[in-house]
Amino acid sequence: MVDQGVEPWVCLCYGNPIYPGGGDTGLGGGLVASEEALQAWERYVDAFVRRYGEHVDEWELWNEPRTGLGKGAIQYADFVIRTAEVIRKLQPNAEILFAAGGSFHPIFAKEVLEHLKEEGKLDLVNAIIYHPYAENPDSRNDAAVKLREMAQSFAPHIGIRQGENGAPSVTGGFGAISGGTWTETRQAKWALRRLLGDLARDIPSSYFAICEMKYPDKINYKGLLAINDDKTIDHAKQGYYAIQNLASVFDNTLLRIQDLDFDVNTENADRKIELSAYRGPSGGGLITYWRANDKPGEKPDFESMKLQASNLKFEEPILVDLLTGRAYKMPLDTCKPIGQGTMFENLPVYDSPLVVVEQNEIERSLE
């Protein structure tokens, strides 16, 4: 993995039932609790960091600790302190991430931070990991921003990271949000909206997972690669190629435009348009947008909208659909200069991200 250029972060979990109070070996099995087990846990963490520290310097402390609020949050906070102190002795500059409860529980995260503050240990942690599962990924964006604001009210250096999120491609599997109606196309739209929504808010983000997860009697269909019964890869799903399209355009050379002055008018006044803008290394602009009201795939019809970007000029814009990877020339009467900005008329919009981008920026990204 490292030889391929991947910089992994590692989640340190779960328990070891050979110790009384040592927790269990899976999700929801309970934290390491007894003193004997905690000392064994510390030895394990020490050995793990010594072995892999050359390649790993980001450590997540347990996956979705389901200890509850109050005493449960304090128990987890004490666990974080003990674990983080072992890591910091070996890696003083490590990135240490703690969990927002069982999935995404801001109150739990706040109680952990309050206990860390009382103990004078806020300097041990760098970020909160959260898993914002929802059938409409855009419905959790405001809560994520509030989580970051809460974290930074305790200490400016504490950020957030979206550490696990994905959607199934098949109806009837198991795991988070598996109860909805899903297809490969819905999954692909969901993934694009999740990742671009995080990018627009400067939130480090991930997609879960690269391939389907087969258990003895069930399958988690969130993977971007479909698997056979023997767990070999069957095919790459539509979402795999959609994320590939996204990554080819939204690389680390883009700078987000934080002061974009824009106005949107849609055919229906109740439409919510998610929109963000960026500037490429050649100076060209890029705007991505989609209709965010509904779950991906629930209302897939195209509509038209008017977009005025008052402080972003375009010379030769093209339209890219990240779902398909297709790029389209824009009719001359669609794009008009206005002062220091641009007016777009009859711009298509639907429930998956589209991108208006200067042609030279796309040509650069494909070189």
mmCIF file of C-alpha atoms in Angstrom:
data_model
loop_
_atom_site.group_PDB
_atom_site.id
_atom_site.type_symbol
_atom_site.label_atom_id
_atom_site.label_comp_id
_atom_site.label_asym_id
_atom_site.label_seq_id
_atom_site.Cartn_x
_atom_site.Cartn_y
_atom_site.Cartn_z
ATOM 1 C CA MET A 1 0.000 0.000 0.000
ATOM 2 C CA VAL A 2 2.728 2.466 0.966
ATOM 3 C CA ASP A 3 4.740 1.526 -2.128
ATOM 4 C CA GLN A 4 1.712 2.566 -4.205
ATOM 5 C CA GLY A 5 1.782 6.043 -2.670
ATOM 6 C CA VAL A 6 -1.030 5.562 -0.151
ATOM 7 C CA GLU A 7 -0.675 7.314 3.208
ATOM 8 C CA PRO A 8 -2.988 5.294 5.482
ATOM 9 C CA TRP A 9 -4.550 6.226 8.754
ATOM 10 C CA VAL A 10 -5.152 3.359 11.157
ATOM 11 C CA CYS A 11 -8.107 2.794 13.465
ATOM 12 C CA LEU A 12 -6.940 1.130 16.672
ATOM 13 C CA CYS A 13 -9.684 -1.280 17.769
ATOM 14 C CA TYR A 14 -11.307 -3.651 18.963
ATOM 15 C CA GLY A 15 -11.053 -5.523 22.261
ATOM 16 C CA ASN A 16 -9.561 -8.821 23.411
ATOM 17 C CA PRO A 17 -11.914 -11.128 25.340
ATOM 18 C CA ILE A 18 -9.122 -13.262 26.804
ATOM 19 C CA TYR A 19 -8.828 -10.475 29.396
ATOM 20 C CA PRO A 20 -11.685 -9.924 31.857
ATOM 21 C CA GLY A 21 -13.173 -6.557 30.864
ATOM 22 C CA GLY A 22 -11.184 -6.620 27.651
ATOM 23 C CA GLY A 23 -14.080 -5.837 25.326
ATOM 24 C CA ASP A 24 -15.108 -7.887 22.323
ATOM 25 C CA THR A 25 -13.775 -8.337 18.810
ATOM 26 C CA GLY A 26 -16.365 -6.449 16.775
ATOM 27 C CA LEU A 27 -18.455 -3.336 16.398
ATOM 28 C CA GLY A 28 -20.472 -2.593 19.525
ATOM 29 C CA GLY A 29 -18.517 -5.103 21.612
ATOM 30 C CA GLY A 30 -17.643 -2.624 24.326
ATOM 31 C CA LEU A 31 -14.499 -0.709 25.201
ATOM 32 C CA VAL A 32 -11.528 -2.130 27.029
ATOM 33 C CA ALA A 33 -12.522 -1.467 30.645
ATOM 34 C CA SER A 34 -10.612 -3.365 33.352
ATOM 35 C CA GLU A 35 -7.209 -2.191 34.540
ATOM 36 C CA GLU A 36 -5.591 -5.477 33.535
ATOM 37 C CA ALA A 37 -7.039 -5.229 30.031
ATOM 38 C CA LEU A 38 -6.156 -1.538 29.702
ATOM 39 C CA GLN A 39 -2.533 -2.255 30.535
ATOM 40 C CA ALA A 40 -2.522 -4.998 27.902
ATOM 41 C CA TRP A 41 -4.125 -2.562 25.450
ATOM 42 C CA GLU A 42 -1.368 -0.032 26.114
ATOM 43 C CA ARG A 43 1.276 -2.686 25.392
ATOM 44 C CA TYR A 44 -0.536 -3.568 22.176
ATOM 45 C CA VAL A 45 -0.692 0.072 21.049
ATOM 46 C CA ASP A 46 2.982 0.555 21.884
ATOM 47 C CA ALA A 47 3.949 -2.495 19.819
ATOM 48 C CA PHE A 48 1.678 -1.494 16.932
ATOM 49 C CA VAL A 49 3.035 2.060 16.682
ATOM 50 C CA ARG A 50 6.625 0.854 16.926
ATOM 51 C CA ARG A 51 6.023 -1.608 14.114
ATOM 52 C CA TYR A 52 4.073 0.624 11.720
ATOM 53 C CA GLY A 53 5.079 4.124 12.818
ATOM 54 C CA GLU A 54 7.486 4.471 9.905
ATOM 55 C CA HIS A 55 4.504 4.501 7.544
ATOM 56 C CA VAL A 56 1.592 5.672 9.713
ATOM 57 C CA ASP A 57 1.259 8.851 11.744
ATOM 58 C CA GLU A 58 -2.537 9.238 11.880
ATOM 59 C CA TRP A 59 -4.374 7.179 14.478
ATOM 60 C CA GLU A 60 -8.109 6.834 15.052
ATOM 61 C CA LEU A 61 -8.981 5.672 18.562
ATOM 62 C CA TRP A 62 -11.707 3.018 18.246
ATOM 63 C CA ASN A 63 -14.471 2.693 15.679
ATOM 64 C CA GLU A 64 -17.893 3.961 16.753
ATOM 65 C CA PRO A 65 -17.619 3.510 20.533
ATOM 66 C CA ARG A 66 -21.199 2.835 21.606
ATOM 67 C CA THR A 67 -20.812 3.610 25.278
ATOM 68 C CA GLY A 68 -23.664 6.101 25.598
ATOM 69 C CA LEU A 69 -23.671 9.602 27.025
ATOM 70 C CA GLY A 70 -22.615 10.729 30.486
ATOM 71 C CA LYS A 71 -20.480 8.033 32.123
ATOM 72 C CA GLY A 72 -20.008 6.353 28.757
ATOM 73 C CA ALA A 73 -18.483 9.472 27.202
ATOM 74 C CA ILE A 74 -16.201 9.910 30.215
ATOM 75 C CA GLN A 75 -15.113 6.268 29.981
ATOM 76 C CA TYR A 76 -14.236 6.767 26.320
ATOM 77 C CA ALA A 77 -12.457 10.068 27.075
ATOM 78 C CA ASP A 78 -10.269 8.335 29.670
ATOM 79 C CA PHE A 79 -9.571 5.605 27.114
ATOM 80 C CA VAL A 80 -8.554 8.295 24.602
ATOM 81 C CA ILE A 81 -6.170 9.857 27.125
ATOM 82 C CA ARG A 82 -4.456 6.565 27.943
ATOM 83 C CA THR A 83 -4.139 5.550 24.302
ATOM 84 C CA ALA A 84 -3.027 8.952 23.025
ATOM 85 C CA GLU A 85 -0.330 9.256 25.666
ATOM 86 C CA VAL A 86 1.192 5.954 24.525
ATOM 87 C CA ILE A 87 1.206 7.160 20.914
ATOM 88 C CA ARG A 88 2.623 10.608 21.701
ATOM 89 C CA LYS A 89 5.605 9.100 23.553
ATOM 90 C CA LEU A 90 6.587 7.406 20.301
ATOM 91 C CA GLN A 91 5.258 9.963 17.812
ATOM 92 C CA PRO A 92 5.048 13.435 19.379
ATOM 93 C CA ASN A 93 3.636 14.923 16.164
ATOM 94 C CA ALA A 94 1.105 12.192 15.400
ATOM 95 C CA GLU A 95 -2.427 13.085 14.306
ATOM 96 C CA ILE A 96 -4.822 11.587 16.846
ATOM 97 C CA LEU A 97 -8.513 11.311 16.009
ATOM 98 C CA PHE A 98 -11.319 10.473 18.408
ATOM 99 C CA ALA A 99 -14.832 9.330 17.575
ATOM 100 C CA ALA A 100 -18.122 11.225 17.746
ATOM 101 C CA GLY A 101 -19.844 8.321 19.475
ATOM 102 C CA GLY A 102 -21.553 5.441 17.719
ATOM 103 C CA SER A 103 -21.719 7.244 14.378
ATOM 104 C CA PHE A 104 -22.355 10.982 14.531
ATOM 105 C CA HIS A 105 -23.349 12.237 17.978
ATOM 106 C CA PRO A 106 -22.249 15.839 18.642
ATOM 107 C CA ILE A 107 -23.373 15.710 22.288
ATOM 108 C CA PHE A 108 -21.140 12.686 22.885
ATOM 109 C CA ALA A 109 -18.205 14.477 21.229
ATOM 110 C CA LYS A 110 -18.827 17.559 23.367
ATOM 111 C CA GLU A 111 -18.856 15.508 26.568
ATOM 112 C CA VAL A 112 -15.554 13.907 25.566
ATOM 113 C CA LEU A 113 -14.023 17.332 24.933
ATOM 114 C CA GLU A 114 -15.335 18.655 28.238
ATOM 115 C CA HIS A 115 -13.629 15.799 30.085
ATOM 116 C CA LEU A 116 -10.396 16.271 28.144
ATOM 117 C CA LYS A 117 -10.474 19.957 29.049
ATOM 118 C CA GLU A 118 -11.050 19.196 32.736
ATOM 119 C CA GLU A 119 -8.050 16.857 32.675
ATOM 120 C CA GLY A 120 -5.876 19.354 30.774
ATOM 121 C CA LYS A 121 -5.525 16.924 27.859
ATOM 122 C CA LEU A 122 -6.983 18.768 24.864
ATOM 123 C CA ASP A 123 -3.516 18.895 23.329
ATOM 124 C CA LEU A 124 -3.576 15.109 22.914
ATOM 125 C CA VAL A 125 -6.184 15.131 20.118
ATOM 126 C CA ASN A 126 -6.290 16.716 16.661
ATOM 127 C CA ALA A 127 -9.731 15.973 15.247
ATOM 128 C CA ILE A 128 -13.130 14.354 15.698
ATOM 129 C CA ILE A 129 -14.022 11.455 13.401
ATOM 130 C CA TYR A 130 -17.708 11.307 12.452
ATOM 131 C CA HIS A 131 -19.830 9.085 10.174
ATOM 132 C CA PRO A 132 -22.736 11.188 8.804
ATOM 133 C CA TYR A 133 -24.937 8.460 7.321
ATOM 134 C CA ALA A 134 -28.142 9.693 5.676
ATOM 135 C CA GLU A 135 -30.016 8.705 2.515
ATOM 136 C CA ASN A 136 -29.690 12.338 1.420
ATOM 137 C CA PRO A 137 -26.023 13.138 2.073
ATOM 138 C CA ASP A 138 -26.631 16.885 1.908
ATOM 139 C CA SER A 139 -28.925 16.702 4.922
ATOM 140 C CA ARG A 140 -25.935 16.335 7.293
ATOM 141 C CA ASN A 141 -23.769 19.177 5.995
ATOM 142 C CA ASP A 142 -24.981 21.846 8.421
ATOM 143 C CA ALA A 143 -24.533 19.484 11.365
ATOM 144 C CA ALA A 144 -20.942 18.802 10.306
ATOM 145 C CA VAL A 145 -20.136 22.512 10.224
ATOM 146 C CA LYS A 146 -21.661 22.928 13.690
ATOM 147 C CA LEU A 147 -19.573 19.998 14.950
ATOM 148 C CA ARG A 148 -16.412 21.760 13.778
ATOM 149 C CA GLU A 149 -17.487 25.031 15.369
ATOM 150 C CA MET A 150 -18.115 23.220 18.642
ATOM 151 C CA ALA A 151 -14.726 21.477 18.516
ATOM 152 C CA GLN A 152 -12.865 24.700 17.832
ATOM 153 C CA SER A 153 -14.640 26.435 20.701
ATOM 154 C CA PHE A 154 -12.605 24.113 22.938
ATOM 155 C CA ALA A 155 -9.315 24.512 21.043
ATOM 156 C CA PRO A 156 -8.616 26.063 17.623
ATOM 157 C CA HIS A 157 -6.351 23.174 16.598
ATOM 158 C CA ILE A 158 -9.123 20.559 16.834
ATOM 159 C CA GLY A 159 -10.793 19.884 13.497
ATOM 160 C CA ILE A 160 -13.149 17.258 12.110
ATOM 161 C CA ARG A 161 -12.805 14.439 9.604
ATOM 162 C CA GLN A 162 -15.498 12.541 7.756
ATOM 163 C CA GLY A 163 -14.045 9.139 8.421
ATOM 164 C CA GLU A 164 -16.640 6.721 7.065
ATOM 165 C CA ASN A 165 -19.537 7.225 4.703
ATOM 166 C CA GLY A 166 -20.961 5.308 1.797
ATOM 167 C CA ALA A 167 -24.179 4.132 0.207
ATOM 168 C CA PRO A 168 -25.271 0.701 -1.053
ATOM 169 C CA SER A 169 -25.758 -0.107 -4.719
ATOM 170 C CA VAL A 170 -28.342 -2.836 -4.092
ATOM 171 C CA THR A 171 -31.572 -2.808 -2.119
ATOM 172 C CA GLY A 172 -31.784 -5.372 0.654
ATOM 173 C CA GLY A 173 -28.268 -5.579 2.044
ATOM 174 C CA PHE A 174 -27.277 -4.675 5.573
ATOM 175 C CA GLY A 175 -25.524 -1.835 7.350
ATOM 176 C CA ALA A 176 -26.193 1.885 7.608
ATOM 177 C CA ILE A 177 -28.912 3.291 5.275
ATOM 178 C CA SER A 178 -29.414 -0.144 3.699
ATOM 179 C CA GLY A 179 -33.179 0.111 4.145
ATOM 180 C CA GLY A 180 -33.683 2.500 1.236
ATOM 181 C CA THR A 181 -34.091 1.868 -2.482
ATOM 182 C CA TRP A 182 -30.671 1.644 -4.107
ATOM 183 C CA THR A 183 -29.104 1.095 -7.529
ATOM 184 C CA GLU A 184 -25.595 1.610 -8.862
ATOM 185 C CA THR A 185 -26.671 4.966 -10.299
ATOM 186 C CA ARG A 186 -28.127 6.140 -6.985
ATOM 187 C CA GLN A 187 -24.972 5.059 -5.198
ATOM 188 C CA ALA A 188 -22.800 6.974 -7.682
ATOM 189 C CA LYS A 189 -24.827 10.166 -7.290
ATOM 190 C CA TRP A 190 -24.725 9.784 -3.512
ATOM 191 C CA ALA A 191 -20.943 9.394 -3.496
ATOM 192 C CA LEU A 192 -20.376 12.468 -5.666
ATOM 193 C CA ARG A 193 -22.645 14.603 -3.494
ATOM 194 C CA ARG A 194 -21.046 13.390 -0.272
ATOM 195 C CA LEU A 195 -17.473 14.011 -1.373
ATOM 196 C CA LEU A 196 -18.105 17.376 -3.044
ATOM 197 C CA GLY A 197 -20.216 18.533 -0.104
ATOM 198 C CA ASP A 198 -17.279 17.827 2.192
ATOM 199 C CA LEU A 199 -14.808 19.479 -0.182
ATOM 200 C CA ALA A 200 -16.922 22.644 -0.274
ATOM 201 C CA ARG A 201 -16.605 22.872 3.521
ATOM 202 C CA ASP A 202 -12.881 22.054 3.709
ATOM 203 C CA ILE A 203 -13.599 18.779 5.497
ATOM 204 C CA PRO A 204 -11.135 15.897 4.999
ATOM 205 C CA SER A 205 -13.261 13.136 3.575
ATOM 206 C CA SER A 206 -13.405 9.487 2.571
ATOM 207 C CA TYR A 207 -15.662 7.040 0.775
ATOM 208 C CA PHE A 208 -16.527 3.714 2.429
ATOM 209 C CA ALA A 209 -15.656 1.305 0.908
ATOM 210 C CA ILE A 210 -13.514 0.214 -2.014
ATOM 211 C CA CYS A 211 -15.236 -3.175 -2.373
ATOM 212 C CA GLU A 212 -18.300 -4.954 -1.045
ATOM 213 C CA MET A 213 -17.997 -6.704 2.319
ATOM 214 C CA LYS A 214 -19.203 -10.296 2.478
ATOM 215 C CA TYR A 215 -20.090 -11.842 5.819
ATOM 216 C CA PRO A 216 -21.215 -15.462 6.394
ATOM 217 C CA ASP A 217 -24.893 -14.683 5.868
ATOM 218 C CA LYS A 218 -25.064 -11.126 4.524
ATOM 219 C CA ILE A 219 -23.377 -8.548 2.297
ATOM 220 C CA ASN A 220 -22.715 -4.857 2.770
ATOM 221 C CA TYR A 221 -23.133 -3.421 -0.739
ATOM 222 C CA LYS A 222 -21.460 -0.036 -0.139
ATOM 223 C CA GLY A 223 -18.340 -1.004 -2.065
ATOM 224 C CA LEU A 224 -17.385 0.617 -5.355
ATOM 225 C CA LEU A 225 -16.302 -2.809 -6.613
ATOM 226 C CA ALA A 226 -18.807 -5.675 -6.776
ATOM 227 C CA ILE A 227 -17.587 -9.054 -5.559
ATOM 228 C CA ASN A 228 -18.268 -12.697 -6.371
ATOM 229 C CA ASP A 229 -19.184 -15.346 -3.810
ATOM 230 C CA ASP A 230 -15.492 -16.164 -3.345
ATOM 231 C CA LYS A 231 -14.769 -12.458 -2.652
ATOM 232 C CA THR A 232 -12.927 -11.906 -5.932
ATOM 233 C CA ILE A 233 -13.826 -8.746 -7.849
ATOM 234 C CA ASP A 234 -16.672 -9.076 -10.338
ATOM 235 C CA HIS A 235 -16.810 -5.557 -11.781
ATOM 236 C CA ALA A 236 -16.296 -1.874 -11.078
ATOM 237 C CA LYS A 237 -19.581 -0.123 -10.355
ATOM 238 C CA GLN A 238 -20.781 3.164 -11.806
ATOM 239 C CA GLY A 239 -19.705 4.897 -8.600
ATOM 240 C CA TYR A 240 -16.112 3.776 -9.116
ATOM 241 C CA TYR A 241 -15.937 5.622 -12.425
ATOM 242 C CA ALA A 242 -17.871 8.614 -11.079
ATOM 243 C CA ILE A 243 -15.339 9.107 -8.282
ATOM 244 C CA GLN A 244 -12.570 8.639 -10.831
ATOM 245 C CA ASN A 245 -14.132 11.478 -12.850
ATOM 246 C CA LEU A 246 -14.341 13.632 -9.735
ATOM 247 C CA ALA A 247 -10.704 13.021 -8.808
ATOM 248 C CA SER A 248 -9.509 13.890 -12.316
ATOM 249 C CA VAL A 249 -11.054 17.356 -12.022
ATOM 250 C CA PHE A 250 -10.883 18.165 -8.303
ATOM 251 C CA ASP A 251 -7.217 17.649 -7.531
ATOM 252 C CA ASN A 252 -5.015 19.428 -5.011
ATOM 253 C CA THR A 253 -4.158 22.255 -7.417
ATOM 254 C CA LEU A 254 -7.613 23.837 -7.068
ATOM 255 C CA LEU A 255 -8.278 26.621 -4.578
ATOM 256 C CA ARG A 256 -11.779 27.059 -3.221
ATOM 257 C CA ILE A 257 -13.275 30.526 -3.792
ATOM 258 C CA GLN A 258 -14.665 31.439 -0.393
ATOM 259 C CA ASP A 259 -16.120 34.820 -1.349
ATOM 260 C CA LEU A 260 -18.068 33.839 -4.469
ATOM 261 C CA ASP A 261 -20.890 36.316 -5.053
ATOM 262 C CA PHE A 262 -23.635 34.356 -6.766
ATOM 263 C CA ASP A 263 -27.378 34.247 -7.247
ATOM 264 C CA VAL A 264 -29.459 31.257 -8.389
ATOM 265 C CA ASN A 265 -32.970 31.189 -9.825
ATOM 266 C CA THR A 266 -34.669 27.862 -10.543
ATOM 267 C CA GLU A 267 -37.918 26.911 -12.250
ATOM 268 C CA ASN A 268 -39.352 26.043 -8.837
ATOM 269 C CA ALA A 269 -38.693 28.383 -5.935
ATOM 270 C CA ASP A 270 -38.421 25.551 -3.401
ATOM 271 C CA ARG A 271 -35.357 24.012 -5.057
ATOM 272 C CA LYS A 272 -32.202 23.923 -2.929
ATOM 273 C CA ILE A 273 -29.047 24.177 -5.020
ATOM 274 C CA GLU A 274 -25.767 23.070 -3.468
ATOM 275 C CA LEU A 275 -22.996 25.113 -5.113
ATOM 276 C CA SER A 276 -19.297 25.793 -4.627
ATOM 277 C CA ALA A 277 -16.576 27.391 -6.745
ATOM 278 C CA TYR A 278 -12.847 26.940 -7.279
ATOM 279 C CA ARG A 279 -9.977 28.444 -9.233
ATOM 280 C CA GLY A 280 -7.456 26.330 -11.117
ATOM 281 C CA PRO A 281 -3.688 26.883 -11.432
ATOM 282 C CA SER A 282 -4.182 28.535 -14.819
ATOM 283 C CA GLY A 283 -6.547 31.058 -13.236
ATOM 284 C CA GLY A 284 -9.697 29.603 -14.743
ATOM 285 C CA GLY A 285 -12.896 29.206 -12.771
ATOM 286 C CA LEU A 286 -14.878 26.121 -11.867
ATOM 287 C CA ILE A 287 -18.376 25.904 -10.381
ATOM 288 C CA THR A 288 -19.989 22.647 -9.298
ATOM 289 C CA TYR A 289 -23.651 22.402 -8.380
ATOM 290 C CA TRP A 290 -26.593 20.028 -8.002
ATOM 291 C CA ARG A 291 -30.172 19.890 -6.742
ATOM 292 C CA ALA A 292 -29.935 18.895 -3.089
ATOM 293 C CA ASN A 293 -33.580 18.661 -1.958
ATOM 294 C CA ASP A 294 -34.078 14.968 -2.547
ATOM 295 C CA LYS A 295 -32.358 11.652 -2.038
ATOM 296 C CA PRO A 296 -30.130 10.745 -4.997
ATOM 297 C CA GLY A 297 -32.200 9.044 -7.670
ATOM 298 C CA GLU A 298 -35.543 9.919 -6.107
ATOM 299 C CA LYS A 299 -36.319 12.737 -8.566
ATOM 300 C CA PRO A 300 -33.744 12.457 -11.361
ATOM 301 C CA ASP A 301 -35.373 14.768 -13.916
ATOM 302 C CA PHE A 302 -33.407 17.673 -15.358
ATOM 303 C CA GLU A 303 -34.590 21.241 -14.825
ATOM 304 C CA SER A 304 -33.103 24.558 -15.887
ATOM 305 C CA MET A 305 -31.797 27.404 -13.777
ATOM 306 C CA LYS A 306 -30.188 30.812 -14.047
ATOM 307 C CA LEU A 307 -26.855 31.404 -12.324
ATOM 308 C CA GLN A 308 -25.148 34.753 -11.866
ATOM 309 C CA ALA A 309 -21.560 34.661 -10.592
ATOM 310 C CA SER A 310 -20.786 38.340 -10.082
ATOM 311 C CA ASN A 311 -17.065 37.992 -9.349
ATOM 312 C CA LEU A 312 -16.019 35.027 -11.505
ATOM 313 C CA LYS A 313 -15.391 35.411 -15.237
ATOM 314 C CA PHE A 314 -15.488 32.625 -17.799
ATOM 315 C CA GLU A 315 -14.067 32.823 -21.337
ATOM 316 C CA GLU A 316 -14.654 29.341 -22.805
ATOM 317 C CA PRO A 317 -16.749 27.405 -20.306
ATOM 318 C CA ILE A 318 -17.801 23.827 -20.862
ATOM 319 C CA LEU A 319 -20.236 21.680 -18.895
ATOM 320 C CA VAL A 320 -19.102 18.379 -17.357
ATOM 321 C CA ASP A 321 -21.369 15.692 -15.912
ATOM 322 C CA LEU A 322 -19.313 13.868 -13.287
ATOM 323 C CA LEU A 323 -21.706 10.917 -13.246
ATOM 324 C CA THR A 324 -20.989 10.035 -16.877
ATOM 325 C CA GLY A 325 -17.685 11.822 -17.442
ATOM 326 C CA ARG A 326 -19.076 13.558 -20.516
ATOM 327 C CA ALA A 327 -18.155 17.144 -21.381
ATOM 328 C CA TYR A 328 -20.416 19.446 -23.415
ATOM 329 C CA LYS A 329 -19.821 22.695 -25.243
ATOM 330 C CA MET A 330 -22.109 25.421 -23.970
ATOM 331 C CA PRO A 331 -24.264 27.351 -26.468
ATOM 332 C CA LEU A 332 -23.083 30.924 -26.981
ATOM 333 C CA ASP A 333 -26.335 32.399 -25.685
ATOM 334 C CA THR A 334 -26.033 30.415 -22.427
ATOM 335 C CA CYS A 335 -23.054 32.348 -21.071
ATOM 336 C CA LYS A 336 -22.902 36.157 -20.976
ATOM 337 C CA PRO A 337 -20.314 38.456 -19.358
ATOM 338 C CA ILE A 338 -21.660 40.929 -16.790
ATOM 339 C CA GLY A 339 -19.153 43.350 -15.290
ATOM 340 C CA GLN A 340 -16.501 41.315 -13.487
ATOM 341 C CA GLY A 341 -18.612 38.174 -13.593
ATOM 342 C CA THR A 342 -20.755 35.863 -15.701
ATOM 343 C CA MET A 343 -24.448 35.169 -16.223
ATOM 344 C CA PHE A 344 -25.536 31.650 -17.201
ATOM 345 C CA GLU A 345 -29.004 31.157 -18.701
ATOM 346 C CA ASN A 346 -30.867 27.851 -19.103
ATOM 347 C CA LEU A 347 -28.246 25.932 -17.192
ATOM 348 C CA PRO A 348 -29.273 22.287 -16.673
ATOM 349 C CA VAL A 349 -29.495 20.988 -13.109
ATOM 350 C CA TYR A 350 -30.441 17.617 -11.639
ATOM 351 C CA ASP A 351 -29.754 15.449 -8.598
ATOM 352 C CA SER A 352 -26.110 14.761 -9.455
ATOM 353 C CA PRO A 353 -23.172 17.190 -9.644
ATOM 354 C CA LEU A 354 -22.519 19.126 -12.835
ATOM 355 C CA VAL A 355 -19.453 21.315 -13.341
ATOM 356 C CA VAL A 356 -19.076 24.552 -15.288
ATOM 357 C CA VAL A 357 -15.359 24.902 -15.952
ATOM 358 C CA GLU A 358 -12.984 26.763 -18.222
ATOM 359 C CA GLN A 359 -11.933 24.463 -21.029
ATOM 360 C CA ASN A 360 -8.212 25.030 -20.426
ATOM 361 C CA GLU A 361 -8.543 23.812 -16.836
ATOM 362 C CA ILE A 362 -10.098 20.537 -17.980
ATOM 363 C CA GLU A 363 -7.423 20.122 -20.653
ATOM 364 C CA ARG A 364 -4.772 20.620 -17.962
ATOM 365 C CA SER A 365 -6.327 18.000 -15.677
ATOM 366 C CA LEU A 366 -6.281 15.424 -18.492
ATOM 367 C CA GLU A 367 -2.627 15.934 -19.413
#
